[in-house]
Amino acid sequence: MAPPVYRLLHGVLLGLLAAAAGADGDATNKVDTCIVGAGAGGLQLAQLLLNAGRDFVLLEREAEAGSFYSRFPVHRRLISLNKRNTGRDNAEFNMRHDWNSLLGSDVPRMTTRTKERWPHADTLVEYLHEFAAPIAAAGKLLYGSDVLRIERLPPAADGAVGLLELTVAQRAPASGDADSSLRRLVCTVIAMAHGLGVPNK
């Protein structure tokens, strides 16, 4: 679960959105980059955009970051390397042998959290939660945000490619599947970082 303070902030944000939406409960906002999915890929892109001072929002339909790893792999042992000692002093070389840590953050890396070469998945979940916390604190990560539809808007008057509109159902993280409100986001770029759409059979 997301930390209580972020659940509280998220609830306040939902309230502000609902107030701005008016009677139909439909709010529209513009943002440069929309990232869908707060797994490792989405978090990494979000952190780099945050460091660069870019305009973005990270949308996650679950109540926590990295929710995939809370369930999978079912045997709870990662197959990604956690090599703590490479025999080298080169930081970049060493990072290439750390297959679990992300870039651009002061959050302690996975290699400092466990001595196991093939870490337990729960260790990665804890790491991703900590990595996501500053992004959420900056108001850039919205939990309980399910992207229902993506549409291309008509081209601009100057012939420029039309922007992208996302219809997002937002709910408080503790409210289960009950939709609290609809929000429409207009984005220049959408990064789909939600993983596989269907199981690999």
mmCIF file of N, CA, C and O in Angstrom, residues 5-72:
data_model
loop_
_atom_site.group_PDB
_atom_site.id
_atom_site.type_symbol
_atom_site.label_atom_id
_atom_site.label_comp_id
_atom_site.label_asym_id
_atom_site.label_seq_id
_atom_site.Cartn_x
_atom_site.Cartn_y
_atom_site.Cartn_z
ATOM 1 N N VAL A 5 0.617 9.148 4.293
ATOM 2 C CA VAL A 5 0.690 10.563 3.941
ATOM 3 C C VAL A 5 0.397 10.769 2.461
ATOM 4 O O VAL A 5 -0.264 11.733 2.071
ATOM 5 N N TYR A 6 0.840 9.815 1.592
ATOM 6 C CA TYR A 6 0.582 9.957 0.164
ATOM 7 C C TYR A 6 -0.865 9.613 -0.165
ATOM 8 O O TYR A 6 -1.442 10.178 -1.084
ATOM 9 N N ARG A 7 -1.464 8.674 0.598
ATOM 10 C CA ARG A 7 -2.880 8.401 0.398
ATOM 11 C C ARG A 7 -3.698 9.631 0.760
ATOM 12 O O ARG A 7 -4.666 9.974 0.080
ATOM 13 N N LEU A 8 -3.290 10.327 1.839
ATOM 14 C CA LEU A 8 -3.986 11.535 2.244
ATOM 15 C C LEU A 8 -3.844 12.623 1.180
ATOM 16 O O LEU A 8 -4.827 13.267 0.787
ATOM 17 N N LEU A 9 -2.610 12.834 0.699
ATOM 18 C CA LEU A 9 -2.392 13.841 -0.342
ATOM 19 C C LEU A 9 -3.175 13.507 -1.601
ATOM 20 O O LEU A 9 -3.721 14.393 -2.262
ATOM 21 N N HIS A 10 -3.230 12.213 -1.921
ATOM 22 C CA HIS A 10 -3.959 11.799 -3.112
ATOM 23 C C HIS A 10 -5.447 12.105 -2.955
ATOM 24 O O HIS A 10 -6.106 12.583 -3.884
ATOM 25 N N GLY A 11 -5.985 11.834 -1.747
ATOM 26 C CA GLY A 11 -7.393 12.132 -1.493
ATOM 27 C C GLY A 11 -7.692 13.615 -1.621
ATOM 28 O O GLY A 11 -8.725 14.016 -2.162
ATOM 29 N N VAL A 12 -6.775 14.447 -1.105
ATOM 30 C CA VAL A 12 -6.953 15.900 -1.221
ATOM 31 C C VAL A 12 -6.943 16.309 -2.682
ATOM 32 O O VAL A 12 -7.755 17.127 -3.132
ATOM 33 N N LEU A 13 -6.014 15.721 -3.461
ATOM 34 C CA LEU A 13 -5.930 16.052 -4.877
ATOM 35 C C LEU A 13 -7.217 15.660 -5.596
ATOM 36 O O LEU A 13 -7.725 16.412 -6.436
ATOM 37 N N LEU A 14 -7.762 14.493 -5.278
ATOM 38 C CA LEU A 14 -9.019 14.079 -5.895
ATOM 39 C C LEU A 14 -10.141 15.059 -5.579
ATOM 40 O O LEU A 14 -10.966 15.378 -6.428
ATOM 41 N N GLY A 15 -10.154 15.529 -4.337
ATOM 42 C CA GLY A 15 -11.169 16.507 -3.954
ATOM 43 C C GLY A 15 -11.042 17.791 -4.746
ATOM 44 O O GLY A 15 -12.049 18.373 -5.183
ATOM 45 N N LEU A 16 -9.817 18.268 -4.925
ATOM 46 C CA LEU A 16 -9.595 19.494 -5.700
ATOM 47 C C LEU A 16 -10.006 19.303 -7.149
ATOM 48 O O LEU A 16 -10.598 20.197 -7.763
ATOM 49 N N LEU A 17 -9.703 18.118 -7.696
ATOM 50 C CA LEU A 17 -10.097 17.846 -9.077
ATOM 51 C C LEU A 17 -11.611 17.821 -9.221
ATOM 52 O O LEU A 17 -12.167 18.355 -10.179
ATOM 53 N N ALA A 18 -12.282 17.196 -8.267
ATOM 54 C CA ALA A 18 -13.738 17.129 -8.331
ATOM 55 C C ALA A 18 -14.350 18.521 -8.240
ATOM 56 O O ALA A 18 -15.325 18.840 -8.916
ATOM 57 N N ALA A 19 -13.770 19.375 -7.386
ATOM 58 C CA ALA A 19 -14.292 20.732 -7.247
ATOM 59 C C ALA A 19 -14.099 21.519 -8.533
ATOM 60 O O ALA A 19 -14.952 22.325 -8.921
ATOM 61 N N ALA A 20 -12.964 21.279 -9.210
ATOM 62 C CA ALA A 20 -12.692 22.006 -10.447
ATOM 63 C C ALA A 20 -13.509 21.471 -11.609
ATOM 64 O O ALA A 20 -13.694 22.147 -12.615
ATOM 65 N N ALA A 21 -14.007 20.264 -11.499
ATOM 66 C CA ALA A 21 -14.693 19.629 -12.613
ATOM 67 C C ALA A 21 -16.089 20.184 -12.830
ATOM 68 O O ALA A 21 -16.613 20.126 -13.930
ATOM 69 N N GLY A 22 -16.731 20.670 -11.782
ATOM 70 C CA GLY A 22 -18.085 21.156 -11.922
ATOM 71 C C GLY A 22 -19.085 20.035 -11.736
ATOM 72 O O GLY A 22 -18.780 18.957 -11.257
ATOM 73 N N ALA A 23 -20.318 20.276 -12.180
ATOM 74 C CA ALA A 23 -21.406 19.353 -11.902
ATOM 75 C C ALA A 23 -21.249 18.030 -12.621
ATOM 76 O O ALA A 23 -21.715 16.997 -12.158
ATOM 77 N N ASP A 24 -20.602 18.004 -13.797
ATOM 78 C CA ASP A 24 -20.499 16.756 -14.548
ATOM 79 C C ASP A 24 -19.350 15.884 -14.089
ATOM 80 O O ASP A 24 -19.167 14.773 -14.576
ATOM 81 N N GLY A 25 -18.535 16.352 -13.145
ATOM 82 C CA GLY A 25 -17.450 15.537 -12.598
ATOM 83 C C GLY A 25 -16.353 15.235 -13.589
ATOM 84 O O GLY A 25 -15.653 14.240 -13.479
ATOM 85 N N ASP A 26 -16.176 16.076 -14.605
ATOM 86 C CA ASP A 26 -15.203 15.815 -15.660
ATOM 87 C C ASP A 26 -14.215 16.972 -15.730
ATOM 88 O O ASP A 26 -14.549 18.050 -16.181
ATOM 89 N N ALA A 27 -12.971 16.751 -15.258
ATOM 90 C CA ALA A 27 -11.953 17.800 -15.250
ATOM 91 C C ALA A 27 -10.988 17.586 -16.401
ATOM 92 O O ALA A 27 -10.704 16.464 -16.788
ATOM 93 N N THR A 28 -10.480 18.666 -16.977
ATOM 94 C CA THR A 28 -9.513 18.597 -18.064
ATOM 95 C C THR A 28 -8.262 19.356 -17.666
ATOM 96 O O THR A 28 -8.345 20.466 -17.161
ATOM 97 N N ASN A 29 -7.102 18.741 -17.883
ATOM 98 C CA ASN A 29 -5.824 19.379 -17.603
ATOM 99 C C ASN A 29 -4.868 19.104 -18.744
ATOM 100 O O ASN A 29 -4.983 18.084 -19.436
ATOM 101 N N LYS A 30 -3.914 19.993 -18.939
ATOM 102 C CA LYS A 30 -2.899 19.821 -19.969
ATOM 103 C C LYS A 30 -1.553 19.565 -19.305
ATOM 104 O O LYS A 30 -1.201 20.208 -18.325
ATOM 105 N N VAL A 31 -0.818 18.622 -19.873
ATOM 106 C CA VAL A 31 0.506 18.286 -19.365
ATOM 107 C C VAL A 31 1.350 17.833 -20.553
ATOM 108 O O VAL A 31 0.818 17.281 -21.523
ATOM 109 N N ASP A 32 2.643 18.082 -20.496
ATOM 110 C CA ASP A 32 3.491 17.759 -21.644
ATOM 111 C C ASP A 32 3.624 16.258 -21.843
ATOM 112 O O ASP A 32 3.412 15.746 -22.937
ATOM 113 N N THR A 33 3.982 15.526 -20.788
ATOM 114 C CA THR A 33 4.222 14.083 -20.902
ATOM 115 C C THR A 33 3.369 13.315 -19.905
ATOM 116 O O THR A 33 3.398 13.616 -18.707
ATOM 117 N N CYS A 34 2.640 12.333 -20.403
ATOM 118 C CA CYS A 34 1.871 11.434 -19.543
ATOM 119 C C CYS A 34 2.538 10.067 -19.573
ATOM 120 O O CYS A 34 2.797 9.521 -20.648
ATOM 121 N N ILE A 35 2.827 9.527 -18.402
ATOM 122 C CA ILE A 35 3.423 8.200 -18.281
ATOM 123 C C ILE A 35 2.367 7.287 -17.683
ATOM 124 O O ILE A 35 1.789 7.600 -16.635
ATOM 125 N N VAL A 36 2.098 6.166 -18.322
ATOM 126 C CA VAL A 36 1.088 5.223 -17.845
ATOM 127 C C VAL A 36 1.796 4.014 -17.255
ATOM 128 O O VAL A 36 2.465 3.261 -17.980
ATOM 129 N N GLY A 37 1.683 3.843 -15.942
ATOM 130 C CA GLY A 37 2.283 2.695 -15.272
ATOM 131 C C GLY A 37 3.468 3.060 -14.404
ATOM 132 O O GLY A 37 4.464 3.578 -14.899
ATOM 133 N N ALA A 38 3.341 2.805 -13.097
ATOM 134 C CA ALA A 38 4.414 3.124 -12.148
ATOM 135 C C ALA A 38 5.175 1.870 -11.747
ATOM 136 O O ALA A 38 5.400 1.600 -10.569
ATOM 137 N N GLY A 39 5.564 1.096 -12.754
ATOM 138 C CA GLY A 39 6.504 0.015 -12.525
ATOM 139 C C GLY A 39 7.913 0.569 -12.629
ATOM 140 O O GLY A 39 8.118 1.791 -12.596
ATOM 141 N N ALA A 40 8.886 -0.308 -12.793
ATOM 142 C CA ALA A 40 10.276 0.150 -12.838
ATOM 143 C C ALA A 40 10.515 1.104 -14.010
ATOM 144 O O ALA A 40 11.170 2.138 -13.856
ATOM 145 N N GLY A 41 9.967 0.787 -15.196
ATOM 146 C CA GLY A 41 10.177 1.633 -16.361
ATOM 147 C C GLY A 41 9.549 3.003 -16.214
ATOM 148 O O GLY A 41 10.157 4.034 -16.512
ATOM 149 N N GLY A 42 8.288 3.028 -15.750
ATOM 150 C CA GLY A 42 7.609 4.296 -15.566
ATOM 151 C C GLY A 42 8.258 5.154 -14.501
ATOM 152 O O GLY A 42 8.381 6.381 -14.652
ATOM 153 N N LEU A 43 8.695 4.528 -13.414
ATOM 154 C CA LEU A 43 9.377 5.268 -12.350
ATOM 155 C C LEU A 43 10.699 5.845 -12.831
ATOM 156 O O LEU A 43 11.058 6.971 -12.485
ATOM 157 N N GLN A 44 11.432 5.059 -13.639
ATOM 158 C CA GLN A 44 12.714 5.558 -14.126
ATOM 159 C C GLN A 44 12.531 6.780 -15.016
ATOM 160 O O GLN A 44 13.223 7.798 -14.860
ATOM 161 N N LEU A 45 11.585 6.716 -15.949
ATOM 162 C CA LEU A 45 11.327 7.859 -16.818
ATOM 163 C C LEU A 45 10.857 9.056 -16.003
ATOM 164 O O LEU A 45 11.308 10.193 -16.223
ATOM 165 N N ALA A 46 9.980 8.819 -15.045
ATOM 166 C CA ALA A 46 9.464 9.907 -14.216
ATOM 167 C C ALA A 46 10.582 10.587 -13.427
ATOM 168 O O ALA A 46 10.627 11.815 -13.319
ATOM 169 N N GLN A 47 11.498 9.800 -12.882
ATOM 170 C CA GLN A 47 12.596 10.378 -12.097
ATOM 171 C C GLN A 47 13.491 11.249 -12.965
ATOM 172 O O GLN A 47 13.904 12.341 -12.557
ATOM 173 N N LEU A 48 13.787 10.792 -14.178
ATOM 174 C CA LEU A 48 14.639 11.572 -15.070
ATOM 175 C C LEU A 48 13.945 12.865 -15.496
ATOM 176 O O LEU A 48 14.579 13.926 -15.581
ATOM 177 N N LEU A 49 12.639 12.811 -15.751
ATOM 178 C CA LEU A 49 11.894 14.017 -16.096
ATOM 179 C C LEU A 49 11.807 14.963 -14.903
ATOM 180 O O LEU A 49 11.887 16.187 -15.059
ATOM 181 N N LEU A 50 11.658 14.394 -13.695
ATOM 182 C CA LEU A 50 11.628 15.212 -12.486
ATOM 183 C C LEU A 50 12.956 15.941 -12.297
ATOM 184 O O LEU A 50 12.987 17.142 -12.000
ATOM 185 N N ASN A 51 14.054 15.215 -12.492
ATOM 186 C CA ASN A 51 15.379 15.826 -12.354
ATOM 187 C C ASN A 51 15.591 16.943 -13.369
ATOM 188 O O ASN A 51 16.292 17.925 -13.085
ATOM 189 N N ALA A 52 14.973 16.790 -14.546
ATOM 190 C CA ALA A 52 15.144 17.780 -15.613
ATOM 191 C C ALA A 52 14.148 18.929 -15.514
ATOM 192 O O ALA A 52 14.189 19.849 -16.328
ATOM 193 N N GLY A 53 13.254 18.872 -14.523
ATOM 194 C CA GLY A 53 12.274 19.935 -14.356
ATOM 195 C C GLY A 53 11.197 19.947 -15.425
ATOM 196 O O GLY A 53 10.622 20.998 -15.721
ATOM 197 N N ARG A 54 10.898 18.791 -16.004
ATOM 198 C CA ARG A 54 9.918 18.716 -17.075
ATOM 199 C C ARG A 54 8.495 18.609 -16.534
ATOM 200 O O ARG A 54 8.261 18.215 -15.392
ATOM 201 N N ASP A 55 7.543 18.945 -17.391
ATOM 202 C CA ASP A 55 6.120 18.898 -17.066
ATOM 203 C C ASP A 55 5.592 17.501 -17.402
ATOM 204 O O ASP A 55 5.527 17.130 -18.573
ATOM 205 N N PHE A 56 5.222 16.722 -16.383
ATOM 206 C CA PHE A 56 4.755 15.361 -16.617
ATOM 207 C C PHE A 56 3.844 14.913 -15.486
ATOM 208 O O PHE A 56 3.774 15.532 -14.433
ATOM 209 N N VAL A 57 3.154 13.809 -15.736
ATOM 210 C CA VAL A 57 2.378 13.151 -14.689
ATOM 211 C C VAL A 57 2.524 11.649 -14.899
ATOM 212 O O VAL A 57 2.590 11.167 -16.033
ATOM 213 N N LEU A 58 2.628 10.907 -13.791
ATOM 214 C CA LEU A 58 2.754 9.450 -13.809
ATOM 215 C C LEU A 58 1.457 8.868 -13.260
ATOM 216 O O LEU A 58 1.078 9.151 -12.126
ATOM 217 N N LEU A 59 0.780 8.053 -14.062
ATOM 218 C CA LEU A 59 -0.519 7.495 -13.704
ATOM 219 C C LEU A 59 -0.380 6.015 -13.374
ATOM 220 O O LEU A 59 0.170 5.240 -14.161
ATOM 221 N N GLU A 60 -0.879 5.626 -12.201
ATOM 222 C CA GLU A 60 -0.819 4.226 -11.768
ATOM 223 C C GLU A 60 -2.198 3.816 -11.262
ATOM 224 O O GLU A 60 -2.755 4.448 -10.368
ATOM 225 N N ARG A 61 -2.764 2.757 -11.835
ATOM 226 C CA ARG A 61 -4.121 2.378 -11.445
ATOM 227 C C ARG A 61 -4.181 1.657 -10.103
ATOM 228 O O ARG A 61 -5.229 1.639 -9.458
ATOM 229 N N GLU A 62 -3.076 1.075 -9.672
ATOM 230 C CA GLU A 62 -3.065 0.408 -8.368
ATOM 231 C C GLU A 62 -2.763 1.429 -7.262
ATOM 232 O O GLU A 62 -2.539 2.610 -7.531
ATOM 233 N N ALA A 63 -2.750 0.951 -6.034
ATOM 234 C CA ALA A 63 -2.523 1.832 -4.882
ATOM 235 C C ALA A 63 -1.066 1.889 -4.471
ATOM 236 O O ALA A 63 -0.739 2.472 -3.440
ATOM 237 N N GLU A 64 -0.176 1.295 -5.283
ATOM 238 C CA GLU A 64 1.246 1.294 -4.960
ATOM 239 C C GLU A 64 2.053 1.203 -6.237
ATOM 240 O O GLU A 64 1.557 0.751 -7.281
ATOM 241 N N ALA A 65 3.291 1.632 -6.155
ATOM 242 C CA ALA A 65 4.208 1.493 -7.283
ATOM 243 C C ALA A 65 4.750 0.069 -7.332
ATOM 244 O O ALA A 65 4.856 -0.606 -6.308
ATOM 245 N N GLY A 66 5.087 -0.393 -8.532
ATOM 246 C CA GLY A 66 5.672 -1.727 -8.676
ATOM 247 C C GLY A 66 4.752 -2.843 -8.233
ATOM 248 O O GLY A 66 5.225 -3.872 -7.734
ATOM 249 N N SER A 67 3.440 -2.681 -8.428
ATOM 250 C CA SER A 67 2.481 -3.672 -7.919
ATOM 251 C C SER A 67 2.673 -5.044 -8.564
ATOM 252 O O SER A 67 2.349 -6.068 -7.959
ATOM 253 N N PHE A 68 3.208 -5.080 -9.787
ATOM 254 C CA PHE A 68 3.459 -6.365 -10.451
ATOM 255 C C PHE A 68 4.321 -7.264 -9.578
ATOM 256 O O PHE A 68 4.057 -8.468 -9.442
ATOM 257 N N TYR A 69 5.358 -6.678 -8.961
ATOM 258 C CA TYR A 69 6.299 -7.472 -8.177
ATOM 259 C C TYR A 69 5.758 -7.844 -6.798
ATOM 260 O O TYR A 69 6.395 -8.613 -6.078
ATOM 261 N N SER A 70 4.599 -7.314 -6.451
ATOM 262 C CA SER A 70 3.943 -7.775 -5.231
ATOM 263 C C SER A 70 3.291 -9.132 -5.441
ATOM 264 O O SER A 70 3.008 -9.846 -4.484
ATOM 265 N N ARG A 71 3.077 -9.490 -6.720
ATOM 266 C CA ARG A 71 2.422 -10.757 -7.052
ATOM 267 C C ARG A 71 3.322 -11.721 -7.813
ATOM 268 O O ARG A 71 3.173 -12.938 -7.699
ATOM 269 N N PHE A 72 4.226 -11.181 -8.609
ATOM 270 C CA PHE A 72 5.080 -12.012 -9.455
ATOM 271 C C PHE A 72 6.549 -11.675 -9.219
ATOM 272 O O PHE A 72 6.868 -10.545 -8.856
#
